[in-house]
Short mmCIF file of C-alpha atoms in Angstrom, two decimals:
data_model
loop_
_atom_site.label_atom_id
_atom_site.label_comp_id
_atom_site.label_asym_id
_atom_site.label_seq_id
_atom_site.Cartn_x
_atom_site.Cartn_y
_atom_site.Cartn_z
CA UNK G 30 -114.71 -6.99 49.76
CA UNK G 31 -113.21 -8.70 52.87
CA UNK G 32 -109.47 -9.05 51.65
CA UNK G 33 -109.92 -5.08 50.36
CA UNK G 34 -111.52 -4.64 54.02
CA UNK G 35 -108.25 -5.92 55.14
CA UNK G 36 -105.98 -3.98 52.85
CA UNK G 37 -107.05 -0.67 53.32
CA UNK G 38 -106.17 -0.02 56.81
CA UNK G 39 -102.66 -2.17 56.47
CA UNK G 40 -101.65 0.39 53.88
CA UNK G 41 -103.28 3.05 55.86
CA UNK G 42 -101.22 2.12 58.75
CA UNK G 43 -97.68 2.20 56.33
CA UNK G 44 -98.84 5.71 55.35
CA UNK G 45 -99.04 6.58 59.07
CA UNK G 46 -95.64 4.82 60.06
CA UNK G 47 -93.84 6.83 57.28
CA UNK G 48 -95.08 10.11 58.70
CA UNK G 49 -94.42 9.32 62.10
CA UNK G 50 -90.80 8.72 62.36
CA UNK G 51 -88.43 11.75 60.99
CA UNK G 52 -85.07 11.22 60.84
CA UNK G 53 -82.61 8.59 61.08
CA UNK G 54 -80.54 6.71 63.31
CA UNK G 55 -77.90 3.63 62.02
CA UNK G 56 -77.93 0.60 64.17
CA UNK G 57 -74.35 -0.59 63.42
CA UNK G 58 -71.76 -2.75 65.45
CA UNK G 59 -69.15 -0.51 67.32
CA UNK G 60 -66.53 0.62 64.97
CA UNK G 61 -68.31 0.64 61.88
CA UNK G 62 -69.10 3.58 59.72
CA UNK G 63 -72.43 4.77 58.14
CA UNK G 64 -72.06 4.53 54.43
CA UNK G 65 -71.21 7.54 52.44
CA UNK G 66 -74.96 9.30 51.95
CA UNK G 67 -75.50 11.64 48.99
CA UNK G 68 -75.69 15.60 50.29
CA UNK G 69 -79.12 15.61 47.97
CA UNK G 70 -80.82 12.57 49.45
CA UNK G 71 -80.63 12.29 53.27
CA UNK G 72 -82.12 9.08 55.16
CA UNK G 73 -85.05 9.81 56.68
CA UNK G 74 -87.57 7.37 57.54
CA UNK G 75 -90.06 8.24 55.30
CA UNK G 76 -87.92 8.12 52.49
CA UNK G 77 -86.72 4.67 53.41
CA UNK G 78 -90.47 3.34 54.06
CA UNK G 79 -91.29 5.11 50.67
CA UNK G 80 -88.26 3.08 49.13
CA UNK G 81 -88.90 -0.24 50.35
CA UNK G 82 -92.41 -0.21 48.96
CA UNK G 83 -91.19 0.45 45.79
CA UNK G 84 -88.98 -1.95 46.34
CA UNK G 85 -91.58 -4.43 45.78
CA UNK G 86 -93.98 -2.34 43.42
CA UNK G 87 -94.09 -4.05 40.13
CA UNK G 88 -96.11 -1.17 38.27
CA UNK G 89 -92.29 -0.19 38.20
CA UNK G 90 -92.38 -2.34 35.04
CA UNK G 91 -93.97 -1.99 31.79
CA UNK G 92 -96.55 -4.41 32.17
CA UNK G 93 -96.85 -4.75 35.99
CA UNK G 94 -94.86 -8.47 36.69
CA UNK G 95 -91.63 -7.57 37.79
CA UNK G 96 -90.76 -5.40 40.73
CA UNK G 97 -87.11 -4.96 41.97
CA UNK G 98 -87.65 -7.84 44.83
CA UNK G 99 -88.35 -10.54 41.84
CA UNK G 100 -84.72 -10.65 41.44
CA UNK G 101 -83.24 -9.52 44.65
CA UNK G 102 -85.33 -11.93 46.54
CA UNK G 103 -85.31 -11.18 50.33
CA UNK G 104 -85.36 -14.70 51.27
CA UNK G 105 -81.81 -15.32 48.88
CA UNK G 106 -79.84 -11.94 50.48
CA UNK G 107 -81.41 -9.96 48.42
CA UNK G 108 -80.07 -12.09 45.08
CA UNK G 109 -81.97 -14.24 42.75
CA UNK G 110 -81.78 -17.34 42.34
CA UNK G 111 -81.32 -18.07 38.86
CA UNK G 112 -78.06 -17.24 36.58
CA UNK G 113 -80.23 -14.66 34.71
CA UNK G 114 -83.74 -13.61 34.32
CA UNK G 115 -85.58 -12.59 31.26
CA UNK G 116 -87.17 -8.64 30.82
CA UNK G 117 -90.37 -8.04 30.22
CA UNK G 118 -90.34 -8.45 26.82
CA UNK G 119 -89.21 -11.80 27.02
CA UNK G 120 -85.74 -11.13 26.02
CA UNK G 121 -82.88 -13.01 27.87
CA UNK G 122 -81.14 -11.53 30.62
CA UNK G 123 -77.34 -11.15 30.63
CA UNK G 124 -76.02 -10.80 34.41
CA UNK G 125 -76.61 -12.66 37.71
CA UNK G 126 -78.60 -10.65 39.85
CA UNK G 127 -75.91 -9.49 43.38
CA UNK G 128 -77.21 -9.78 46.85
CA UNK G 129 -77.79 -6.17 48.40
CA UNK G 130 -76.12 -6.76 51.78
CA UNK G 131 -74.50 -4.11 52.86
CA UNK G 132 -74.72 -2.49 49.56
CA UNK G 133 -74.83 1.39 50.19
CA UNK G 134 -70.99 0.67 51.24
CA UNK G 135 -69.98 -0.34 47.31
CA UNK G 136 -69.38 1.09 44.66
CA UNK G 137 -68.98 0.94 41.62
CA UNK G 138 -71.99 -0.91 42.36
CA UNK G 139 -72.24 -3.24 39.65
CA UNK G 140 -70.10 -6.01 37.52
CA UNK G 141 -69.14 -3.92 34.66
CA UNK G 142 -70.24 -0.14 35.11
CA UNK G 143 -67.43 1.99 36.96
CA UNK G 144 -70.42 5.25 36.01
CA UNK G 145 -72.81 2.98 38.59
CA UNK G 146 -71.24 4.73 41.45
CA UNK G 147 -73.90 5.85 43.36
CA UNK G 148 -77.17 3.62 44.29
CA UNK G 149 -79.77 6.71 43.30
CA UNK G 150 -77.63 6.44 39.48
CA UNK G 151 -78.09 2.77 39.64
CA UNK G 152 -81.76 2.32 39.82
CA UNK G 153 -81.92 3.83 36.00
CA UNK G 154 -80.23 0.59 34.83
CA UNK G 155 -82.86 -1.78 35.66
CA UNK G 156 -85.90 0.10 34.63
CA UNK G 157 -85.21 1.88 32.33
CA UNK G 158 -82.23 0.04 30.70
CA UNK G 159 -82.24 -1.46 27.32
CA UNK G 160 -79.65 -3.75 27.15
CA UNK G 161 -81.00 -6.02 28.73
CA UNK G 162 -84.58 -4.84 28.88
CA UNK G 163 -85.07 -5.46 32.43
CA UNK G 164 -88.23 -3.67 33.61
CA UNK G 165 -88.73 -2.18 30.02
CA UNK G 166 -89.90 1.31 30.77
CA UNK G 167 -87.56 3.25 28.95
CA UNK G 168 -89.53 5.99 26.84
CA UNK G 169 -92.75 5.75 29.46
CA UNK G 170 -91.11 7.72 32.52
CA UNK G 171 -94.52 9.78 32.45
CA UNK G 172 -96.59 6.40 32.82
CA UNK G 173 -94.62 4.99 35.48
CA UNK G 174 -95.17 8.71 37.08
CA UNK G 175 -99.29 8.88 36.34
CA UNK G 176 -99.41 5.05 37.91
CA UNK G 177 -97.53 6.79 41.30
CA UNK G 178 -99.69 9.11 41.27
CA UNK G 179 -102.87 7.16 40.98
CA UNK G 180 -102.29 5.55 44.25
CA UNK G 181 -103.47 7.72 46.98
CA UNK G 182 -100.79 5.84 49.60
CA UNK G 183 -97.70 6.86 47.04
CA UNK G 184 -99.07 10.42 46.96
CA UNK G 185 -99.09 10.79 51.03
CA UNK G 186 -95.74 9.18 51.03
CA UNK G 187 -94.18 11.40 48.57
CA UNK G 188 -95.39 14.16 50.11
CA UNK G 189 -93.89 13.10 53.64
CA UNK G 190 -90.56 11.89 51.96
CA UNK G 191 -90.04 15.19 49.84
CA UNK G 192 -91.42 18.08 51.67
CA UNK G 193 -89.12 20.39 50.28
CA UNK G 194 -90.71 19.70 46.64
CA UNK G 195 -94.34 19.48 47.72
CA UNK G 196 -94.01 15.77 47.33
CA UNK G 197 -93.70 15.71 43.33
CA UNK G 198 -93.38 12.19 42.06
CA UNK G 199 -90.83 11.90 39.69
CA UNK G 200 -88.03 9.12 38.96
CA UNK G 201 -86.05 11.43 40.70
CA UNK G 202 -87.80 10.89 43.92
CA UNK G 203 -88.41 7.09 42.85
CA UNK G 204 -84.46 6.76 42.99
CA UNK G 205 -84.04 8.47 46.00
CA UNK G 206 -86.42 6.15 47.96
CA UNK G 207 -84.96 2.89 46.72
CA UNK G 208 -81.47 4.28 47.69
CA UNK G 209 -82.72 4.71 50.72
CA UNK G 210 -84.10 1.97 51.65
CA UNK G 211 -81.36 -0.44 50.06
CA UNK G 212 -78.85 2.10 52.41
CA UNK G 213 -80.77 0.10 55.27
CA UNK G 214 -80.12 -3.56 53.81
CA UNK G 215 -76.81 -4.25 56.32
CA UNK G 216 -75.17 -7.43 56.97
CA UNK G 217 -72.95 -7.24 60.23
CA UNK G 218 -74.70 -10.63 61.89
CA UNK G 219 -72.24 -13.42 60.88
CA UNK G 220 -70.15 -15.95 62.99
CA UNK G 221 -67.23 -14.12 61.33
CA UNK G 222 -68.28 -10.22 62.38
CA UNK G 223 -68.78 -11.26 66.08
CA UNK G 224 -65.78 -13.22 66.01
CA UNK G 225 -67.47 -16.31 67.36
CA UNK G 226 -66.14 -18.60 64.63
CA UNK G 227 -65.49 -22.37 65.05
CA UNK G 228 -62.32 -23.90 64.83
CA UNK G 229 -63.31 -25.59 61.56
CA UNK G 230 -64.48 -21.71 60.37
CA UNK G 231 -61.10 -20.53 61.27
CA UNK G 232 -59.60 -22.96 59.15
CA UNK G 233 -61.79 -21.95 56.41
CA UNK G 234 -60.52 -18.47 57.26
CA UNK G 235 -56.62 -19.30 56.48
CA UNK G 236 -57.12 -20.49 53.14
CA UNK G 237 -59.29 -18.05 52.06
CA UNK G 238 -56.80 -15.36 53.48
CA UNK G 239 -54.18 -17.24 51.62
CA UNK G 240 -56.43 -18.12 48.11
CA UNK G 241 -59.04 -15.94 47.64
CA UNK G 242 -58.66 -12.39 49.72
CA UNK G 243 -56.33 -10.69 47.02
CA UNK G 244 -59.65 -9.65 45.43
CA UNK G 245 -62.35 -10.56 47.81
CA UNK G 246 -60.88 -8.19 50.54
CA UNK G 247 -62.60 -5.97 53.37
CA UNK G 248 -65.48 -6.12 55.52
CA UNK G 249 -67.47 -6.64 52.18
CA UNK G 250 -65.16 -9.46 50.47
CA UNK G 251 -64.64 -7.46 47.28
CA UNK G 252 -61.78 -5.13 46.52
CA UNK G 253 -64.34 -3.28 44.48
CA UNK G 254 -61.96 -3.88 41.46
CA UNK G 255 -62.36 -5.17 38.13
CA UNK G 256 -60.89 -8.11 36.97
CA UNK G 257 -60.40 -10.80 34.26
CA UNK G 258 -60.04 -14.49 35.75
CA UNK G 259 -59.96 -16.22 32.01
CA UNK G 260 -58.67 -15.05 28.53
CA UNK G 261 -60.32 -12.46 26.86
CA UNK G 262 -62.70 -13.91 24.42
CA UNK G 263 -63.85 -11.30 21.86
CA UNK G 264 -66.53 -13.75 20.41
CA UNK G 265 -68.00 -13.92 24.09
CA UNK G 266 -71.76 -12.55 24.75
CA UNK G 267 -70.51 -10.38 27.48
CA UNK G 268 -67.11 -8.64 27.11
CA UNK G 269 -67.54 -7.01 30.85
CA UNK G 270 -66.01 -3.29 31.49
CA UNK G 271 -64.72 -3.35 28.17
CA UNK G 272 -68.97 -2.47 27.03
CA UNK G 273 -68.47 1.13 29.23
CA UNK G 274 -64.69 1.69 28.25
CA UNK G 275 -63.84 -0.06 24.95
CA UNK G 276 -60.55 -0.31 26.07
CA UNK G 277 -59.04 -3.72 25.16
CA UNK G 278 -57.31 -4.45 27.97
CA UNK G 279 -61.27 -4.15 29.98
CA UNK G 280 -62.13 -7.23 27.87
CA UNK G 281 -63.76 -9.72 30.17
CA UNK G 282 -63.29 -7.66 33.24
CA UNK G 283 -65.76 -8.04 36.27
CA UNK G 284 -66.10 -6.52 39.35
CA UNK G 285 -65.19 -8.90 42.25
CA UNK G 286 -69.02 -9.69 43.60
CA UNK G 287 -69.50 -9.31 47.73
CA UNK G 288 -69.36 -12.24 49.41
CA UNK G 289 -71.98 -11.39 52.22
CA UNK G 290 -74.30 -13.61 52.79
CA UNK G 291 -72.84 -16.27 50.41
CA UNK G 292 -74.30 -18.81 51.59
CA UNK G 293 -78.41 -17.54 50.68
CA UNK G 294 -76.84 -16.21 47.21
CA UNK G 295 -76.35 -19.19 44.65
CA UNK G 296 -75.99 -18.89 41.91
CA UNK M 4 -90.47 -43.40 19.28
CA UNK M 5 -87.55 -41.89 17.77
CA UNK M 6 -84.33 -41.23 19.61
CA UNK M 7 -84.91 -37.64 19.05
CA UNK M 8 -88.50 -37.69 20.38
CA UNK M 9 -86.83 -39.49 23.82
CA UNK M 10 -84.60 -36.66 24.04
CA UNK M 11 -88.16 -34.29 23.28
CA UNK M 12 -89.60 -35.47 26.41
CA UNK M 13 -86.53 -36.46 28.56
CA UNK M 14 -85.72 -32.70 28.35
CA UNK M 15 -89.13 -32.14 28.87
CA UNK M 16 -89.25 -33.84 32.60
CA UNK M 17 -85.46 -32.96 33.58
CA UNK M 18 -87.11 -29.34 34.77
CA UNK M 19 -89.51 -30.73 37.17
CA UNK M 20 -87.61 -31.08 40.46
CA UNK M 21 -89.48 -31.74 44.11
CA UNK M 22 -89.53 -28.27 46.01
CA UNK M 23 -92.05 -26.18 47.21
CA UNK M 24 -93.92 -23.42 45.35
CA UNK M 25 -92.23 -20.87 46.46
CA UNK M 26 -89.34 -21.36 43.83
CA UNK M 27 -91.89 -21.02 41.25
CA UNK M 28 -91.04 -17.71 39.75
CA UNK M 29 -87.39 -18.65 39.58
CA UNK M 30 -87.71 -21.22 36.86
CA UNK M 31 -84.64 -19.94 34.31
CA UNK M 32 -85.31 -18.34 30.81
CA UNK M 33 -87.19 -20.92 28.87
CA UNK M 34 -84.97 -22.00 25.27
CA UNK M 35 -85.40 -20.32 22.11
CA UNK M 36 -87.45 -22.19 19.80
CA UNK M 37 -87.48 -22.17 15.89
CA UNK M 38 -91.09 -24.16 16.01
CA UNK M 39 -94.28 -25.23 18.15
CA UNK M 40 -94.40 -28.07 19.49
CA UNK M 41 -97.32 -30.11 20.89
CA UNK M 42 -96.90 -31.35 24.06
CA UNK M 43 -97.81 -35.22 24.67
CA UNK M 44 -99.10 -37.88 27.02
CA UNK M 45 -101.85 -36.17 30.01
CA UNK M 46 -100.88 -32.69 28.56
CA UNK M 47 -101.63 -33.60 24.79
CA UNK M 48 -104.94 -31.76 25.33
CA UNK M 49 -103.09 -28.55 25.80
CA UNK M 50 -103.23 -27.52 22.24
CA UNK M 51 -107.19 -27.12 22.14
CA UNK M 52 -108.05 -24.99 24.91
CA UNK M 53 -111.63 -23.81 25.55
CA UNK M 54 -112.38 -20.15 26.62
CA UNK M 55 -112.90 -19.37 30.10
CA UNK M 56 -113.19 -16.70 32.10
CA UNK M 57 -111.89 -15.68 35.85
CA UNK M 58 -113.42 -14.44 38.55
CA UNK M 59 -112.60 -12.07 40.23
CA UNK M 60 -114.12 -13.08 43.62
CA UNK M 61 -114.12 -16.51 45.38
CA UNK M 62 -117.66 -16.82 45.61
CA UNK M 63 -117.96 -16.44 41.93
CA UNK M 64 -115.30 -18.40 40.71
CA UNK M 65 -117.98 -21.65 40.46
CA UNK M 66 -118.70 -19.69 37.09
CA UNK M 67 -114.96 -20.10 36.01
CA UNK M 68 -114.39 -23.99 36.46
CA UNK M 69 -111.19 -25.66 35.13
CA UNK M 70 -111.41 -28.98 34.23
CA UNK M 71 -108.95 -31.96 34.82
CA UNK M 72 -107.59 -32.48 31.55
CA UNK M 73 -109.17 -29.80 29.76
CA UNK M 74 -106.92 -26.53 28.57
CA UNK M 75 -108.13 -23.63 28.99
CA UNK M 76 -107.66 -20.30 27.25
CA UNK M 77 -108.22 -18.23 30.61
CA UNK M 78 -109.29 -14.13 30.21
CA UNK M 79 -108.37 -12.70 33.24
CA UNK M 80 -109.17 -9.15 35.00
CA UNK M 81 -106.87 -6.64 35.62
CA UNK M 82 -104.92 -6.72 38.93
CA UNK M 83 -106.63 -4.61 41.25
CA UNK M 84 -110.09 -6.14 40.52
CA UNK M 85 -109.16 -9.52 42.05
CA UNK M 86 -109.13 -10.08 46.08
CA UNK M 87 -107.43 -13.43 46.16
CA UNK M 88 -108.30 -15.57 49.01
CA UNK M 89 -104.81 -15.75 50.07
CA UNK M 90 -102.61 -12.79 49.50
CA UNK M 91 -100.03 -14.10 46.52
CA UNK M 92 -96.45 -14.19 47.51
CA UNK M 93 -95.81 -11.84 44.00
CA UNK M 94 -99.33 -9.99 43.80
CA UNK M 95 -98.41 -7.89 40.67
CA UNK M 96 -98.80 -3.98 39.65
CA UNK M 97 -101.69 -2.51 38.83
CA UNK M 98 -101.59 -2.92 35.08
CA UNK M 99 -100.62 -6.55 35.23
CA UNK M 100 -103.51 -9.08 35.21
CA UNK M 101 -105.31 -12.11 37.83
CA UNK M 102 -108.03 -14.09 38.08
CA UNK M 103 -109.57 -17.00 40.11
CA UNK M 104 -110.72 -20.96 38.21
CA UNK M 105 -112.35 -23.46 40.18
CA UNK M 106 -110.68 -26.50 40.66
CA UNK M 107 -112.57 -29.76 41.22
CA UNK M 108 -110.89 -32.46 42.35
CA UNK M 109 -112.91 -36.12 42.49
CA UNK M 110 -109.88 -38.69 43.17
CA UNK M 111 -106.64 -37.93 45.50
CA UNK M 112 -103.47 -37.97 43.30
CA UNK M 113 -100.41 -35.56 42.02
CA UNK M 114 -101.81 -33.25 39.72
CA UNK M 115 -99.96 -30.96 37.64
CA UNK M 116 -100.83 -26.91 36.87
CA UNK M 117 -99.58 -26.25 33.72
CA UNK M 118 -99.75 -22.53 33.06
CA UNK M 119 -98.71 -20.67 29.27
CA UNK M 120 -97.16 -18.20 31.17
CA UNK M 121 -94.36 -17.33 34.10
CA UNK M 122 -97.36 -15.65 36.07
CA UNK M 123 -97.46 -16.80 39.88
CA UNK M 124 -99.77 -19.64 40.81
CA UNK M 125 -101.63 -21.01 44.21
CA UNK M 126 -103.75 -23.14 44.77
CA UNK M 127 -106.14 -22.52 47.77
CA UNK M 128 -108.12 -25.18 49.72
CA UNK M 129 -110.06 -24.24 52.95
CA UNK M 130 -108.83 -20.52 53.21
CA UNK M 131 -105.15 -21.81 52.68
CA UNK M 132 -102.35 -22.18 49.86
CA UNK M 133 -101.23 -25.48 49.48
CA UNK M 134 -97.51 -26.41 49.29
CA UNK M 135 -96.62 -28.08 45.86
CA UNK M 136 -94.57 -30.59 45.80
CA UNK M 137 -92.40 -30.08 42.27
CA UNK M 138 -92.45 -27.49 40.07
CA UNK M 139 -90.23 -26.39 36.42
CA UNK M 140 -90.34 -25.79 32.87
CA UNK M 141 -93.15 -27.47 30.58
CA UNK M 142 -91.31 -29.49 27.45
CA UNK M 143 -89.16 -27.18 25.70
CA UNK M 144 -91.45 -25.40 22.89
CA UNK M 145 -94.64 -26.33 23.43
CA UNK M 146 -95.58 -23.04 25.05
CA UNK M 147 -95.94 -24.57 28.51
CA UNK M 148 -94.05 -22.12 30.42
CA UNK M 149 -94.06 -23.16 33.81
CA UNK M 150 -95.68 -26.12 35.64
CA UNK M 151 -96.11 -26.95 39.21
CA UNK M 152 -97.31 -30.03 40.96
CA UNK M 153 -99.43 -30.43 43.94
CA UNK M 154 -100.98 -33.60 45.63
CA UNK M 155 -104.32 -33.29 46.13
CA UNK M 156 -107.57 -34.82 48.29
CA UNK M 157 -111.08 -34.41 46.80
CA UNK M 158 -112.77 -31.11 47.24
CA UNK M 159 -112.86 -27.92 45.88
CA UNK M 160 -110.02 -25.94 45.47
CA UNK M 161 -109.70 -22.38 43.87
CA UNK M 162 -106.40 -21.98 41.69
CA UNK M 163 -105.03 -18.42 42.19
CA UNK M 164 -103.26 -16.70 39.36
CA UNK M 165 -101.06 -13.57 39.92
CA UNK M 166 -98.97 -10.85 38.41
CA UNK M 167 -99.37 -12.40 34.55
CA UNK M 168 -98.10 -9.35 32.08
CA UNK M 169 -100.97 -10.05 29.61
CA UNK M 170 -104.80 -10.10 29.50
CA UNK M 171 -105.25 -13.71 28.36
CA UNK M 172 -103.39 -17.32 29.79
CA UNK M 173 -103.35 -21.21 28.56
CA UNK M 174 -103.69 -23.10 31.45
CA UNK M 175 -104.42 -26.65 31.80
CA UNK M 176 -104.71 -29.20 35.20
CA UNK M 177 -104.00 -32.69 34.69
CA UNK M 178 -103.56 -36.00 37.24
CA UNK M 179 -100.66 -37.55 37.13
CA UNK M 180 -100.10 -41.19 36.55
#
C-alpha cells in the first residue's frame, strides 16, 4: 500500500507535466540543425513525454519482460551491451543493438534496411518483427492497444499528445511517441564538438581522418552507407542488405554504425 | 571425473565474472542444448525443487521462505499485484509476473541466487538492494539461466523478483564454499 501510495502521485505528476508544456523548442549548439521532423508527427512535449514512457513500457511485448530500454540501455548510449539478445520466445537474436545518440539525424536507420528511413517506420521492426522475434507481438496489435488503454495515465497522455484524434491509442500513435522522444536523444557534449580536445585526442583525430573517416564521416561518424568489409559469404547467418534487396552484389553489406558515444557502446 | 565433465563445469564457472547487479539482465543468449543436464556440487539440489509461493507484500513474504540449499519451484503473482520494497531497476509490464521469498541468512558468506529464468533479481536488506558482487550464466543446460552472487551478514533479507515472462520460476540460494 505504501510503495502504491508512492506511485500514484509520481505518475500523476508525469500526466500533469505532459499537459503542461505545448510545443517544442531544440536546445542545440550554434550551427546545428533540428533533424528532419515528419509533416504528420510534430514534437510537442506531450508527445515526447508520451514516447519516453513507452520507451520503457514492457507491456510493449508479448509477455511483459522486454521494453525498448532493455536493449538500448540509457546507461550504455542508448545500446546494449551484449552482441545480441534473445526475443521473447526465446529465440536468438541476430543484430547488435545501435546507440540512439543523435538518432533522429540518420537514416536509413538501421544495418541492413534502406525501407527503415524514418524512426515512426522503424518502431514496427522491433515489436512486431518476426525475424528475429524481438518483442513478439506481431498478430496481437489489438492487445498491445486494450493494455494502453487499461492504464488510466496512457489514456490522459494520448489524449494530450493527439488532440486532433480524440487521443485514440493505436500503434500509430505508439510510433509517433517513441519517434518523438528518441528525436530528443542528442549527443553534441564531447571533447571533440566543443573543440576542447587534448593533444593526445588530436592525434587520435589524424589517423582516424586518415584510416577510418571514408565511411565513418560527419557529425555522426557514419556516411549512412552500406558496405561490405569481408567477402561475401553466402553460407553466413546474416547476408546484410542483400535480405531487403536480393541483389548479389548487397551480400554482406552493413550500414556504417554511428560512432557517438563509442566509448558507453561495446559491443 | 572425465575430461569432458571438467570442460561441463569449467564452462559452467567461466560466466560468473565480479560486477555489480546491475549487468544482470545483460547475460548473452544462453547455448542451445540437445539434453538436461543436472547441475552439481552446492547446486545439485536444483533438480528437486519444492513448491512455494510469493508474496506479494513484504510483510507477508515470512509465508514464502526460501531456503539455503533448497530449490524452489516459485508461483509468482502477476506484476501489478506486487509493491516491491525497492522499486526494481526493470519492473516489468503488466502481464509479466513478480513475487517476494524470504531469505534467511544464519552465517556471513558469498551466496549465490540461482534463478530458472532471465527475470530481474534484488535482494533487499533493511529497506535497501544490496550490490552483488558476480553475476552470469548457470552451467550450460541445466536450466539455470542466470545466477548472481551476493555476500551476505546474518539477517533477514527479502529476494525481489521482477519482470519474469511466465507464471512459475526455479529458483534456488546456496552458500558458497
Amino acid at each position: 500500500m505504501k510503495a502504491a501510495r508512492i506511485i500514484l502521485p509520481v505518475i500523476a505528476a508525469l500526466c500533469l507535466v505532459a499537459a503542461s508544456a505545448p510545443g517544442w523548442r531544440w536546445a542545440l549548439p550554434e550551427g546545428v540543425a533540428p533533424p528532419a521532423v515528419p509533416a504528420d508527427n510534430p514534437m510537442t512535449q506531450a508527445r515526447v513525454e508520451l514516447g519516453r514512457r513507452l520507451f520503457y513500457y514492457a507491456d510493449l511485448s508479448a509477455d511483459g519482460t522486454l521494453s525498448c530500454a532493455n536493449c538500448h540501455v540509457q546507461r550504455h548510449a542508448f545500446a546494449d551491451s551484449v552482441a545480441t539478445r534473445g526475443g521473447v520466445d526465446g529465440s536468438s537474436g541476430r543484430r547488435n543493438a545501435p546507440g540512439l545518440a543523435n538518432v533522429g539525424w540518420l537514416t536509413p536507420l538501421t544495418f541492413a534496411d534502406p525501407g527503415a528511413t524514418t524512426l515512426e517506420v522503424q518502431a514496427v521492426t522491433p515489436v512486431f518483427g518476426t525475424h528475429p522475434v524481438e518483442m513478439g507481438m506481431a498478430g496481437r496489435e489489438g492487445e498491445l492497444v486494450a493494455r494502453l488503454a487499461r492504464d488510466r495515465c496512457y489514456r490522459s497522455q494520448f489524449a494530450r499528445a493527439f488532440p486532433a484524434s480524440g487521443g485514440r491509442i493505436d500503434f500509430t500513435g505508439v510510433a509517433r511517441a517513441l519517434a518523438a522522444f528518441q528525436r530528443t536523444l542528442v549527443s553534441y557534449g564531447s571533447a571533440y564538438d566543443k573543440g576542447r580536445m587534448t593533444a593526445e585526442q588530436r592525434a587520435g583525430q589524424a589517423l582516424f581522418q586518415r584510416d577510418c573517416a571514408a565511411c565513418h564521416s560527419g557529425p555522426h561518424f557514419t556516411d549512412l552507407a552500406f558496405h561490405r568489409i569481408a567477402a561475401a559469404d553466402p553460407a553466413a547467418s546474416d547476408q546484410g542488405l542483400f535480405e531487403k534487396s536480393v541483389r548479389e552484389a548487397d551480400r554482406g553489406r552493413f550500414r556504417t554504425p554511428s560512432l557517438r558515444n563509442a566509448a558507453l557502446t561495446a559491443p | 571425473m572425465s575430461i569432458s565433465r571438467l570442460k561441463f563445469l569449467a564452462t559452467g564457472l567461466a560466466f560468473i565474472v565480479a560486477g555489480e547487479a546491475t549487468a544482470q539482465m545483460t547475460s548473452d543468449e544462453p547455448p542451445a542444448c540437445t539434453a538436461v543436464m543436472a547441475p552439481t556440487g552446492e547446486l545439485a539440489a536444483w533438480i528437486t525443487p519444492v513448491a512455494v509461493t510469493a508474496a506479494g507484500r513484504e510483510g507477508r513474504s515470512s509465508a514464502a521462505p526460501l531456503m539455503v540449499g533448497q530449490a524452489a519451484q516459485v508461483t509468482l503473482l502477476p506484476t501489478p499485484e506486487v509493491a516491491y520494497p525497492v522499486r526494481p531497476d526493470k519492473p516489468g509490464g503488466s502481464v509479466s509476473y513478480g513475487g517476494l521469498l524470504r531469505l534467511e541468512v544464519r552465517q556471513a558468506g558469498t551466496y549465490r541466487i540461482a534463478l530458472g529464468s532471465g527475470a530481474w533479481l534484488d535482494l533487499v536488506a533493511r529497506g535497501k538492494a544490496l550490490t552483488s558482487v558476480a553475476h552470469g550464466r548457470g552451467p550450460a543446460c541445466t536450466g539455470i539461466r542466470k545466477m548472481v552472487d551476493f555476500a551476505l551478514t546474518p539477517g533477514r533479507h527479502t529476494l525481489q523478483i521482477a519482470v519474469n515472462g511466465e507464471p512459475q520460476v526455479t529458483v534456488m540460494a546456496v552458500r558458497l564454499p
